[in-house]
Coordinates of C-alpha atoms in Angstrom, one line a residue:
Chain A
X6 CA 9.8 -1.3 38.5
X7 CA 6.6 -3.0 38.5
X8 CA 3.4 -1.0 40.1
X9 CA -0.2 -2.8 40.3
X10 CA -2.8 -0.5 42.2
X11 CA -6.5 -1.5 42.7
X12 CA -6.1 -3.7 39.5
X13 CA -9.3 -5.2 38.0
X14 CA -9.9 -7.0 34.8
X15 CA -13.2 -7.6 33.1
X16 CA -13.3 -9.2 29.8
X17 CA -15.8 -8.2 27.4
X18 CA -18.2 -11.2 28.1
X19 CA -18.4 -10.1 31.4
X20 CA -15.8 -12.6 32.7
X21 CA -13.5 -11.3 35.5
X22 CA -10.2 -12.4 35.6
X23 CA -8.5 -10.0 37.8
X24 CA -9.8 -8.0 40.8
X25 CA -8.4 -5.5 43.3
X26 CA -5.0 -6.7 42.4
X27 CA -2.0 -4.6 43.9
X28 CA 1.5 -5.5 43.5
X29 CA 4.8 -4.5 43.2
X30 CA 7.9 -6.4 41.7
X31 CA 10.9 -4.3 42.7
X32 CA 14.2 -3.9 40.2
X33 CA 16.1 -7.1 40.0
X34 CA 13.2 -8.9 42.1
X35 CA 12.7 -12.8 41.2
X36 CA 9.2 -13.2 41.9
X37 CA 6.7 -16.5 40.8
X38 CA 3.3 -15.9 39.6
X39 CA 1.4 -19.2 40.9
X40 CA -2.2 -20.7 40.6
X41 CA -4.5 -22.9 38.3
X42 CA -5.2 -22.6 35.0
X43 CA -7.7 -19.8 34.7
X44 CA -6.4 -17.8 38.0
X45 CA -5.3 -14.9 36.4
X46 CA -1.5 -15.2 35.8
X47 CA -1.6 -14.7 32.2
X48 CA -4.0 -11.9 32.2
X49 CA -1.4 -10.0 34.6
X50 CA 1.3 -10.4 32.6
X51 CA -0.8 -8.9 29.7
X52 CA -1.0 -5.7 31.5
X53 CA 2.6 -5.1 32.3
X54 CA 3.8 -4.9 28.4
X55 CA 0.6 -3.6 27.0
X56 CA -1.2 -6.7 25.7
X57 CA -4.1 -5.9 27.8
X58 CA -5.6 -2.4 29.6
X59 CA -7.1 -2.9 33.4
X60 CA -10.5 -2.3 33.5
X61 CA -10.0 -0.4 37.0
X62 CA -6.3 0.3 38.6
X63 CA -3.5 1.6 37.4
X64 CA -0.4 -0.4 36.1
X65 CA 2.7 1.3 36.4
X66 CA 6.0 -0.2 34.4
X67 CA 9.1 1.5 34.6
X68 CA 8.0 4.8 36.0
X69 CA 5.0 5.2 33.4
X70 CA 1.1 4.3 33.7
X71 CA 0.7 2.0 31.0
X72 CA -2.7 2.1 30.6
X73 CA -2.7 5.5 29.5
X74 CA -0.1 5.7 27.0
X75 CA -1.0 6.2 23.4
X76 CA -0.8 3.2 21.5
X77 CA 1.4 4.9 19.1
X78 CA 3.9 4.7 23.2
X79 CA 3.4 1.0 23.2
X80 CA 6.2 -0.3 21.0
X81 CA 8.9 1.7 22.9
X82 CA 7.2 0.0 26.3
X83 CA 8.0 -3.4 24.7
X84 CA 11.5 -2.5 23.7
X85 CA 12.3 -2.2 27.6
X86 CA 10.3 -5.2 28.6
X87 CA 11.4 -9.1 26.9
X88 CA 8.7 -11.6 27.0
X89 CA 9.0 -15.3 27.2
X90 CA 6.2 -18.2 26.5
X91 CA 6.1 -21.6 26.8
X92 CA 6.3 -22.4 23.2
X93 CA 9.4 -20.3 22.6
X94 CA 7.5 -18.6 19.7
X95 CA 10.6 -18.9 16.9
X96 CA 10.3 -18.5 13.3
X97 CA 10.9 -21.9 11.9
X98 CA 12.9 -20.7 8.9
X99 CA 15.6 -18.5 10.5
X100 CA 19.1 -19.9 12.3
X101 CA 19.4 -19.4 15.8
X102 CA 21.6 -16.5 14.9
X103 CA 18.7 -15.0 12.9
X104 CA 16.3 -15.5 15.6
X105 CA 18.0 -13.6 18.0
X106 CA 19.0 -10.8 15.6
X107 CA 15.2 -10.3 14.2
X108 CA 14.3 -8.7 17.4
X109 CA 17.3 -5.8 16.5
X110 CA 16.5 -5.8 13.4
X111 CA 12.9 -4.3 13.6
X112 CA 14.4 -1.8 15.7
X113 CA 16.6 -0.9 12.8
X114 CA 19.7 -2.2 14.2
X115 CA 22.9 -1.7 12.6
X116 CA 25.2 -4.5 11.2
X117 CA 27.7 -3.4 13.6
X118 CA 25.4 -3.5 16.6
X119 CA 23.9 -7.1 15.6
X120 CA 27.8 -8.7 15.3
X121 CA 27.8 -7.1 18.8
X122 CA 24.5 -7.8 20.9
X123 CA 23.9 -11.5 19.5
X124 CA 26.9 -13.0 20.3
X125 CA 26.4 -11.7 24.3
X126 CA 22.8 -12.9 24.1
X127 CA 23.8 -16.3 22.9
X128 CA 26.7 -16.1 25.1
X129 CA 24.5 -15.6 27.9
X130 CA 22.1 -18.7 27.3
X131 CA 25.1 -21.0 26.8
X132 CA 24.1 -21.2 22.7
X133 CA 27.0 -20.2 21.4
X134 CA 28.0 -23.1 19.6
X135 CA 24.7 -23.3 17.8
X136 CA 24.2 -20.3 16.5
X137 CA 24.2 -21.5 12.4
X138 CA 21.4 -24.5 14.1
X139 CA 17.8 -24.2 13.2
X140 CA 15.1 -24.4 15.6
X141 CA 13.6 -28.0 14.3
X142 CA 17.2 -29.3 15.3
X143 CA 17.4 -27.9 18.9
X144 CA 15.7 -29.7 21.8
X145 CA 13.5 -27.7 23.8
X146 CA 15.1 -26.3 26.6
X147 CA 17.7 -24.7 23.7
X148 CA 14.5 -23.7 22.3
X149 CA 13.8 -21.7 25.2
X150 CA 17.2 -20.6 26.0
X151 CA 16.7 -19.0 22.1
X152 CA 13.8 -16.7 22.9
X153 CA 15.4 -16.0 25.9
X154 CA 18.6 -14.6 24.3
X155 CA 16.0 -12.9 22.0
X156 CA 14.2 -11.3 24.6
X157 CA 17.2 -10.1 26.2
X158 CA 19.1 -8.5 22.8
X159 CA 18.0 -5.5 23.3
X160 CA 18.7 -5.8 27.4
X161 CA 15.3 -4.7 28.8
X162 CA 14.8 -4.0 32.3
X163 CA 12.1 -6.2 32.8
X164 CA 11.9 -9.9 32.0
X165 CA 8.1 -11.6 31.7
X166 CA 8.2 -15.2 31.5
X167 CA 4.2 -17.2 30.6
X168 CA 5.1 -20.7 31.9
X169 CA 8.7 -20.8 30.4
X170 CA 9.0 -24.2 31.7
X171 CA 5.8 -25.7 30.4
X172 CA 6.9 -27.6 27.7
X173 CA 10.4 -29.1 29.5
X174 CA 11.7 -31.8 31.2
X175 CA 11.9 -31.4 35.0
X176 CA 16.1 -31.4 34.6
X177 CA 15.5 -29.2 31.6
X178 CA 13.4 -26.8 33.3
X179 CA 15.5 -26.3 36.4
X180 CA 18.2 -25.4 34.0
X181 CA 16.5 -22.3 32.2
X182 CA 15.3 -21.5 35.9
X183 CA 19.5 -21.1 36.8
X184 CA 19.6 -18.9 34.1
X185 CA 16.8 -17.2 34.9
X186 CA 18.3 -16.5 38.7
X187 CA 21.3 -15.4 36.5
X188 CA 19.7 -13.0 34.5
X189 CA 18.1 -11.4 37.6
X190 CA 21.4 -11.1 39.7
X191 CA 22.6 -8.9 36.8
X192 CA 19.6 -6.7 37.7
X193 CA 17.0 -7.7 35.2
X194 CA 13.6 -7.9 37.1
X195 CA 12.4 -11.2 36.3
X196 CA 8.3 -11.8 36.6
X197 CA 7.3 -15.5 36.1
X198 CA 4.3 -17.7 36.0
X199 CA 3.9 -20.6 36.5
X200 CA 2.4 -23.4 38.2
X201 CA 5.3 -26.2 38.0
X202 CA 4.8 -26.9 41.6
X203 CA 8.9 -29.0 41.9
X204 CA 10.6 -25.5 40.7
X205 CA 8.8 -23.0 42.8
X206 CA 9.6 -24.8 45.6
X207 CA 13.1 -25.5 44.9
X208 CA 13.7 -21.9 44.0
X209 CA 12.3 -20.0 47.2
X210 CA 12.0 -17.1 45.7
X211 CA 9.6 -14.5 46.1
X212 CA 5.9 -16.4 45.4
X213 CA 2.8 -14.2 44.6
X214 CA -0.2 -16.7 44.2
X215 CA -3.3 -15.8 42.7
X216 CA -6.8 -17.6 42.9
X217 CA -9.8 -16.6 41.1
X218 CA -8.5 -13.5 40.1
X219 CA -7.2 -12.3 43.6
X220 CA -3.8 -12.5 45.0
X221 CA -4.2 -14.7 48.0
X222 CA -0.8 -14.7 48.9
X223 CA 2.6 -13.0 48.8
X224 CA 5.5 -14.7 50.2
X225 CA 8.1 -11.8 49.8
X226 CA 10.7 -13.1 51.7
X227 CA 10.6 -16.0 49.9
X228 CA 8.5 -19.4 49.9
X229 CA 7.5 -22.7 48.3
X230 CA 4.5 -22.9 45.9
X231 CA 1.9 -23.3 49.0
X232 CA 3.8 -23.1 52.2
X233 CA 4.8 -19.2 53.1
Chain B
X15 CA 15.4 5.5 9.3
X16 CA 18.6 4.1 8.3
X17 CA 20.3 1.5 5.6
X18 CA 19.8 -1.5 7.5
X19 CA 16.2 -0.9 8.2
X20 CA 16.0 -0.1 4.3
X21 CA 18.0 -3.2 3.9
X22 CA 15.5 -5.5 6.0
X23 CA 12.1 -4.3 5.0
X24 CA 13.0 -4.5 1.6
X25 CA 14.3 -8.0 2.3
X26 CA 11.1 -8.3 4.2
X27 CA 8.7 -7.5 1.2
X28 CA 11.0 -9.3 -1.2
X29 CA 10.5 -12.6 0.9
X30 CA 7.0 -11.8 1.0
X31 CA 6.5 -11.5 -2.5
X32 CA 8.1 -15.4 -2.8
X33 CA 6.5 -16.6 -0.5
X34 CA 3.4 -16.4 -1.9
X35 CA 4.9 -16.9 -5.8
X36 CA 1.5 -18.1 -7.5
X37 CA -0.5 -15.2 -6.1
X38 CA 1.8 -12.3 -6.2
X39 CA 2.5 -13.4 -10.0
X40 CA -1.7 -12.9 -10.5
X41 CA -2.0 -9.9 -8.3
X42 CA 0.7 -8.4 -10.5
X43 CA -0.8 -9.9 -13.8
X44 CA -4.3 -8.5 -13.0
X45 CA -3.1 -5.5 -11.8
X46 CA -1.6 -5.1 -15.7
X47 CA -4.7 -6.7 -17.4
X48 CA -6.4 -3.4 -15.4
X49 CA -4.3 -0.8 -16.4
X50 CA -4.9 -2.3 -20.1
X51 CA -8.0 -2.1 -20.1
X52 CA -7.8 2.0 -18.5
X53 CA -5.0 2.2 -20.9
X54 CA -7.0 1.3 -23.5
X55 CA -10.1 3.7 -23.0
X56 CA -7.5 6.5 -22.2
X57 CA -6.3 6.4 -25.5
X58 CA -9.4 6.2 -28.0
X59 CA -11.0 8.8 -26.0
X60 CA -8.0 10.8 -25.8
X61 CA -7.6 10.1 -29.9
X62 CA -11.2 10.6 -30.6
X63 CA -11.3 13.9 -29.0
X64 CA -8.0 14.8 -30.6
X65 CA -9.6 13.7 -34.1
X66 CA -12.7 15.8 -33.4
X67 CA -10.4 18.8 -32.1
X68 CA -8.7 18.4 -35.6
X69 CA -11.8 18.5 -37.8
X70 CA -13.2 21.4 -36.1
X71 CA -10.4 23.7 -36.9
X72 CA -11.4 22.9 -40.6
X73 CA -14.9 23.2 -39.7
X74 CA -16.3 26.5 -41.6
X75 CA -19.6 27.5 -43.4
X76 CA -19.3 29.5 -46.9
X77 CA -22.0 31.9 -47.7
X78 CA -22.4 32.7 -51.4
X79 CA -23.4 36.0 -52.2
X80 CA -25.7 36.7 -55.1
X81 CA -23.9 39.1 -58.4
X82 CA -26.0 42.2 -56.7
X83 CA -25.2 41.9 -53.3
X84 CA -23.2 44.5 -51.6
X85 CA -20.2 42.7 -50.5
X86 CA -19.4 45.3 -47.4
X87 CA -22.5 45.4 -45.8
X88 CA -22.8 41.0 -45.6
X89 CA -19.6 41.2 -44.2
X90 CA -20.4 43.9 -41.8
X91 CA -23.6 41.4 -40.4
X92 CA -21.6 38.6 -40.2
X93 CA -19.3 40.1 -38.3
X94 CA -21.8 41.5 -36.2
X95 CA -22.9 37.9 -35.2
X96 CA -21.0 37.5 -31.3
X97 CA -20.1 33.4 -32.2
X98 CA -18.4 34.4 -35.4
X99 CA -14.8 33.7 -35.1
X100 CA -13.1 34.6 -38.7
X101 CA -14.5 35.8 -42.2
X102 CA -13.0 35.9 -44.7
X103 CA -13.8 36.6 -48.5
X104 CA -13.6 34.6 -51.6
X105 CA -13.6 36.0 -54.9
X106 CA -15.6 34.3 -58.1
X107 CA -11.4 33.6 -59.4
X108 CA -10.5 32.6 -56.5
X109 CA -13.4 30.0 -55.9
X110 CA -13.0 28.8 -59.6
X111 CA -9.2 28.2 -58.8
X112 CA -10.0 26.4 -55.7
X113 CA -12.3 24.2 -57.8
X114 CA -9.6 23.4 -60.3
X115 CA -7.5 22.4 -58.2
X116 CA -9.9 20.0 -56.3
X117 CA -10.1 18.5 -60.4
X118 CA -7.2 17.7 -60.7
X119 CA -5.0 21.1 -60.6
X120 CA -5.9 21.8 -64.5
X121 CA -5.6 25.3 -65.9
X122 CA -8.7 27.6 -64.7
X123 CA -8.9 28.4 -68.5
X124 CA -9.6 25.1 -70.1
X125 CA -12.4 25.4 -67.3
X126 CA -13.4 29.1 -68.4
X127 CA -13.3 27.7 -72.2
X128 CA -15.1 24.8 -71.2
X129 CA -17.7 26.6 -68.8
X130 CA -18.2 29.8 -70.8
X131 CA -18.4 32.2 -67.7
X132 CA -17.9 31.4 -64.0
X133 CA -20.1 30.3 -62.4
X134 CA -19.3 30.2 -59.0
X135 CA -20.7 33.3 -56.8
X136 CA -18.5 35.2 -54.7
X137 CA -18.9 34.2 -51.1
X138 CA -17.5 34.7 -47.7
X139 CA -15.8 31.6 -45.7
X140 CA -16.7 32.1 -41.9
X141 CA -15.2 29.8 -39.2
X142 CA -17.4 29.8 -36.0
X143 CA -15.7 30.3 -32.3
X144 CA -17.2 27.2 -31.3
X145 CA -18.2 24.2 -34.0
X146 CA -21.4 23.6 -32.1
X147 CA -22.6 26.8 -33.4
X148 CA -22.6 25.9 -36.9
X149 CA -26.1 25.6 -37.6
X150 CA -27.1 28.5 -35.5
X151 CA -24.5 31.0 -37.2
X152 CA -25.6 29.2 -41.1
X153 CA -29.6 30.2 -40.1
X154 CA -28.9 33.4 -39.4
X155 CA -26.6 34.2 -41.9
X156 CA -29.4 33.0 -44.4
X157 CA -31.7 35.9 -44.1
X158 CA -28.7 38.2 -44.6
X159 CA -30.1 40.4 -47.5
X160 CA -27.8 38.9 -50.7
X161 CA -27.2 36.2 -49.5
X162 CA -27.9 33.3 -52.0
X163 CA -26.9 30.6 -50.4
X164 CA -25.7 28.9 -46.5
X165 CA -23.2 25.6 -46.9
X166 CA -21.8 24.0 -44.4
X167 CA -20.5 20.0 -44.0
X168 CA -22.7 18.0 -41.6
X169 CA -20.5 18.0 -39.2
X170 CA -18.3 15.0 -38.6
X171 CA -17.0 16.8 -35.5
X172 CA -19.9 16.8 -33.7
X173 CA -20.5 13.0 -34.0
X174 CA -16.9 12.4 -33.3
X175 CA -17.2 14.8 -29.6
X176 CA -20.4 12.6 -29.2
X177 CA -18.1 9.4 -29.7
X178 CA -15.6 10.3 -27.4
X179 CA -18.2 11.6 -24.9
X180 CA -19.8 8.2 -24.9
X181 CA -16.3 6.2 -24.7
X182 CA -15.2 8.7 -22.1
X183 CA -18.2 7.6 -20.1
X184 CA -17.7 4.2 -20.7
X185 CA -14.4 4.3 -19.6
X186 CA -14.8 6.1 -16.7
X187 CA -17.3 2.9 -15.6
X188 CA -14.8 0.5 -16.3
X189 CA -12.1 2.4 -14.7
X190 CA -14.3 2.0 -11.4
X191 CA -14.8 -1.6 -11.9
X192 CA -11.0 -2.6 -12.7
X193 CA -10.2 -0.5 -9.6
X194 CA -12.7 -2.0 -7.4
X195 CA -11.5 -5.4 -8.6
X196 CA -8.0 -4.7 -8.6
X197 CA -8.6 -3.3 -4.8
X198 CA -10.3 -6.1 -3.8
X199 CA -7.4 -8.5 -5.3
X200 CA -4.2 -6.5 -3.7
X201 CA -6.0 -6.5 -0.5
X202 CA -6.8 -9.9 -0.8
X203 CA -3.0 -11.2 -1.6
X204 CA -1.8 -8.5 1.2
X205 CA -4.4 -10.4 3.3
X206 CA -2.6 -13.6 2.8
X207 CA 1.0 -12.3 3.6
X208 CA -0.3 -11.2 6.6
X209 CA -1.6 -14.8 7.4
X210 CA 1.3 -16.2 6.2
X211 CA 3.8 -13.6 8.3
X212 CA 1.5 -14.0 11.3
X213 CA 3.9 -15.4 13.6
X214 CA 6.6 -13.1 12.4
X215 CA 4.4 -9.9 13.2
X216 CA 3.5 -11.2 16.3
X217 CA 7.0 -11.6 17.5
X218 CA 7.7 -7.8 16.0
X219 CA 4.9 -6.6 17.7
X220 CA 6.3 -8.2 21.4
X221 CA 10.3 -6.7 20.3
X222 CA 8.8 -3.3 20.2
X223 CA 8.7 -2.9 16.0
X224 CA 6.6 0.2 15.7
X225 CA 3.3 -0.2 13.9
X226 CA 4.5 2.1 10.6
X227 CA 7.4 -0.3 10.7
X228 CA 5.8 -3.6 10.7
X229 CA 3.0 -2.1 7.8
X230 CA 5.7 -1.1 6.2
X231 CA 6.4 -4.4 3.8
X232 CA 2.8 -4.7 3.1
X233 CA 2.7 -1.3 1.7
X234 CA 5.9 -2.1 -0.4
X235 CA 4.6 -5.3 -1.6
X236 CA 1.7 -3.2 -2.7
X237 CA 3.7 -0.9 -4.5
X238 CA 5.5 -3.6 -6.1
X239 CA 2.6 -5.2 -7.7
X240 CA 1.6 -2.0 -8.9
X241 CA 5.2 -1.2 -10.5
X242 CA 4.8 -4.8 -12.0
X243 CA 1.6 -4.2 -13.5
X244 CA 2.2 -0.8 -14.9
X245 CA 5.7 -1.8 -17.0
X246 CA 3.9 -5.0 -18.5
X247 CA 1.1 -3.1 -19.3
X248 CA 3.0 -0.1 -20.6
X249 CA 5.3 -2.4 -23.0
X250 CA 1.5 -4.6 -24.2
X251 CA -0.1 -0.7 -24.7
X252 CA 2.7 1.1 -26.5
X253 CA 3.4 -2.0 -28.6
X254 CA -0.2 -2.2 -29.8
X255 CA -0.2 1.2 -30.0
X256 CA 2.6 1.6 -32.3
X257 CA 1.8 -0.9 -34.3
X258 CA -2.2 0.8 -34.9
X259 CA 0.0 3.8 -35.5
X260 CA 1.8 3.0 -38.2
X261 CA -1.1 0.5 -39.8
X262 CA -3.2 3.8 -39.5
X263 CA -0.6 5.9 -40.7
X264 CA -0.6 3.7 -44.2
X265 CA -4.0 2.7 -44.5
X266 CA -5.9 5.7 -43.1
X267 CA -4.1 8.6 -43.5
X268 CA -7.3 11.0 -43.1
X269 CA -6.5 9.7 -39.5
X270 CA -4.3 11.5 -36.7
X271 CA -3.5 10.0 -33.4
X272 CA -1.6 11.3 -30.7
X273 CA 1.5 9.8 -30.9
X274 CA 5.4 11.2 -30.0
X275 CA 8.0 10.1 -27.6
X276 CA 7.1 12.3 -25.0
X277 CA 4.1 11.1 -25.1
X278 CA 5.0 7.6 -24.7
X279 CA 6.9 8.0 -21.4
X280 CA 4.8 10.1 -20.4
X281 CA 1.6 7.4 -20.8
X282 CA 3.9 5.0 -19.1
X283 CA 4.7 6.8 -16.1
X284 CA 1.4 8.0 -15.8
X285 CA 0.4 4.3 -15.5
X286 CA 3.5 3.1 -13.3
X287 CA 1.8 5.9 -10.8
X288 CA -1.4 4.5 -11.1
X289 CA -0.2 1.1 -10.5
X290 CA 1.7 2.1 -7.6
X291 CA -1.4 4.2 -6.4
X292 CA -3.9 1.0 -6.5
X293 CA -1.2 -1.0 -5.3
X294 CA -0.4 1.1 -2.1
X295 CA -4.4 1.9 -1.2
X296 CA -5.1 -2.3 -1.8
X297 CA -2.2 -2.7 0.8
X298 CA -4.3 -0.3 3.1
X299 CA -7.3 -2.0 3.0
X300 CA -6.0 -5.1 3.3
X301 CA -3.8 -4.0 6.5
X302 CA -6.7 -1.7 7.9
X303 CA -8.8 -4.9 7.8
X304 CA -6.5 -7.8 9.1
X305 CA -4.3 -5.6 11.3
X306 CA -6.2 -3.0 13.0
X307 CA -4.8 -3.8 16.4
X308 CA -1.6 -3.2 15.5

């Protein structure tokens, strides 16, 4: 689903922020992205919907090298790739319902389709009660559970997620991590970083952890945020 | 494309154009002041040159012929001049009745009684192909043998074509200045939407929204300060208009604009188009600048 080969990043300045990275995140894989501030997990992420080219490597999403495709491509990349972040990235002065539907609606959804997608994706992330809500008067994990049900409207394949549990509680967190564990028993492949130390270890899922650029470790089988 | 994409970018622009109230009411209001002021120098030079086209049909020279001449054979050299358009004769009667008329329409008579014999020569009216050969064709056609005499107005037309040559010029300089501003403006107001939209484009740009789709707006909002612009001025122009055609109609009647009701929606969709044209290429910059990446 997800193809890294020889992977490097150098930033204009000359900074390198990934090198000789290879990975791959099968369909429906769970896998953590771990490490410090500045190791890298970001700029990954960047490369699998687009945000970013490799300098060297190939990154391969869904069958096709990204790197390569013509920008005019990218757009219909995103449309099969949702995106996450820690600070929900919602538009202040649209309803719950709204935020959710503006992500069909710049696909040219039909009214029909909306009054059918939204109410699954809100379904989905337990909001359906606060649909009419704005997003001053939600806490934050309902916050996130929002761009989550607006990543997942148009049901992409693949599910990035840029510390989704940054800005949350510890009780908060582990909650959108359950529905994150949902969403990727349904077959969504679910790509995450993070370095919230409590919820890697609890999930023991697959932990890929990157340090200065390099992945240091993979724990395929499963692991806690140091310890295969 | 279908109706609810329709539906949401023109919900898009219209939110746009709210949003930012104060601004989009001056991009629009400069956007008419411009097409005013090109209004404005459109129609005197389009009047002037009208005027000028006007006198030169009446432009002509007469030549008078002296009693002797021999009547064919001037005629025949005139003709024989390549820039003469028309000749035609005038008889000593015909002249005298001409002249009583311009008098006050008395009977050519009481002038006869009055005069003794006419006076006036025979002569030949000749209208040149082109006005600007006036002089040229008068010169020559004054050392025709019997030929007494060359007259010919000073010709108004030629100052007016050298008016509207000048205000043509001068318009074409402020038309390049109004556009440059009224660029520079759009852009700057589409600039600001994009600011103020920021977030909202990012999060299009992360769904998947293509990149003609997320300009889209932009380009409308354009368009929509152009349409703006181009009504208000059209109604401030053709009001003005009408009103120094009818004050020109009573007060200087030797006067002739251009004026009809074709003409009128015509001038005004003629400036609705350029509107929308300024309005959609200030967009462009504006976007080309500010969203490159996307």
């Amino acid at each position: 689903m997800i193809h890294l080969q020889g992977v490097s990043v150098v930033y204009p300045d000359g900074t390198r922020a990934l090198s000789g990275i290879d990975l791959q995140v099968d369909r429906g894989e769970f896998a953590f992205l771990v490490g410090a501030s500045g190791s890298g997990k970001s700029t990954l992420l960047h490369l699998v919907y687009r945000e970013l080219t490799p300098s060297e490597g190939r990154v391969i999403v869904s069958g096709q090298d990204v790197a390569s495709l013509p920008r005019a491509r990218v757009p219909y990349l995103r449309r099969n790739v949702g995106v996450i972040f820690q600070d929900f990235r919602l538009l202040p002065d649209k309803n719950v319902w709204e935020n959710v539907a503006f992500a069909l609606d710049v696909l040219g959804a039909s009214r029909k389709e909306k009054y059918r997608k939204v109410p699954l994706a809100l379904e989905l992330v337990g909001l359906s009660e606060k649909e009419q809500s704005f997003p001053n008067e939600l806490s934050g994990g309902e916050q996130q559970r929002v761009s989550i049900a607006r990543a997942l409207v148009n049901s992409p394949s693949i599910l990035l997620a840029d510390e989704p549990t940054g800005n949350l509680d510890p009780d908060i967190s582990w909650e959108i991590m359950q529905l994150l564990t949902r969403i990727a028993d349904r077959g969504t492949t679910i790509l995450c970083a993070t370095h919230d130390r409590v919820i890697v270890d609890g999930m023991r899922k697959r932990v890929v952890s990157l340090v200065g650029g390099t992945i240091v470790r993979d724990a395929r089988g499963g692991g806690g945020y140091d310890e295969p | 494309m279908n109706l609810s994409m329709v539906e949401f970018l023109l919900q898009q622009t219209w939110q746009a154009i709210r949003r930012n109230g104060l601004m989009s009411l001056a991009t629009s209001s400069n956007m008419a002041v411009a097409l005013l002021i090109l209004s404005t120098f459109f129609l005197a030079t389009l009047n002037l040159q009208h005027m000028a086209n006007v006198e030169a049909r009446k432009a002509n020279i007469t030549i008078d012929m002296a009693d002797d001449a021999d009547a064919a054979k001037v005629e025949a050299e005139l003709w024989g001049d390549m820039r003469v358009g028309e000749v035609r004769s005038r008889s000593k009667d015909e002249a005298l009745e001409e002249y009583a008329e311009i008098m006050g329409g008395g009977d050519t008579e009481e002038f006869l009684a009055a005069l003794g014999d006419n006076p006036l020569p025979n002569a030949f009216i000749v209208r040149p192909k082109d006005p600007q050969d006036m002089a040229a064709i008068a010169k020559a056609a004054r050392s025709i043998e019997g030929v007494s005499d060359v007259r010919y107005k000073e010709q108004v037309t030629g100052k007016l074509l050298t008016l509207a040559r000048g205000i043509k010029i001068a318009g074409v300089v402020a038309a390049v200045l109004m556009s440059a501003a009224t660029l520079l403006i759009v852009s700057t107001t589409i600039r600001l939407t994009i600011y103020a939209r920021r977030r909202e484009i990012r999060i299009m740009q992360l769904v998947g929204a293509t990149n003609s789709f997320i300009r889209l707006p932009f380009i409308l909002e354009g368009a929509f300060h152009g349409v703006m612009g181009g009504a208000v001025s059209t109604i401030l122009v053709l009001a003005s208009y009408s009103w120094v055609h009818a004050y020109v109609g009573q007060h200087l009647n030797f006067m002739e604009l251009v004026y009809n009701s074709t003409f009128a929606v015509l001038f005004g969709l003629g400036a609705m188009v350029c509107g929308i044209l300024f309005g959609v290429l200030g967009s462009a910059i504006g976007l080309h600048s500010y969203l490159r990446e996307i």
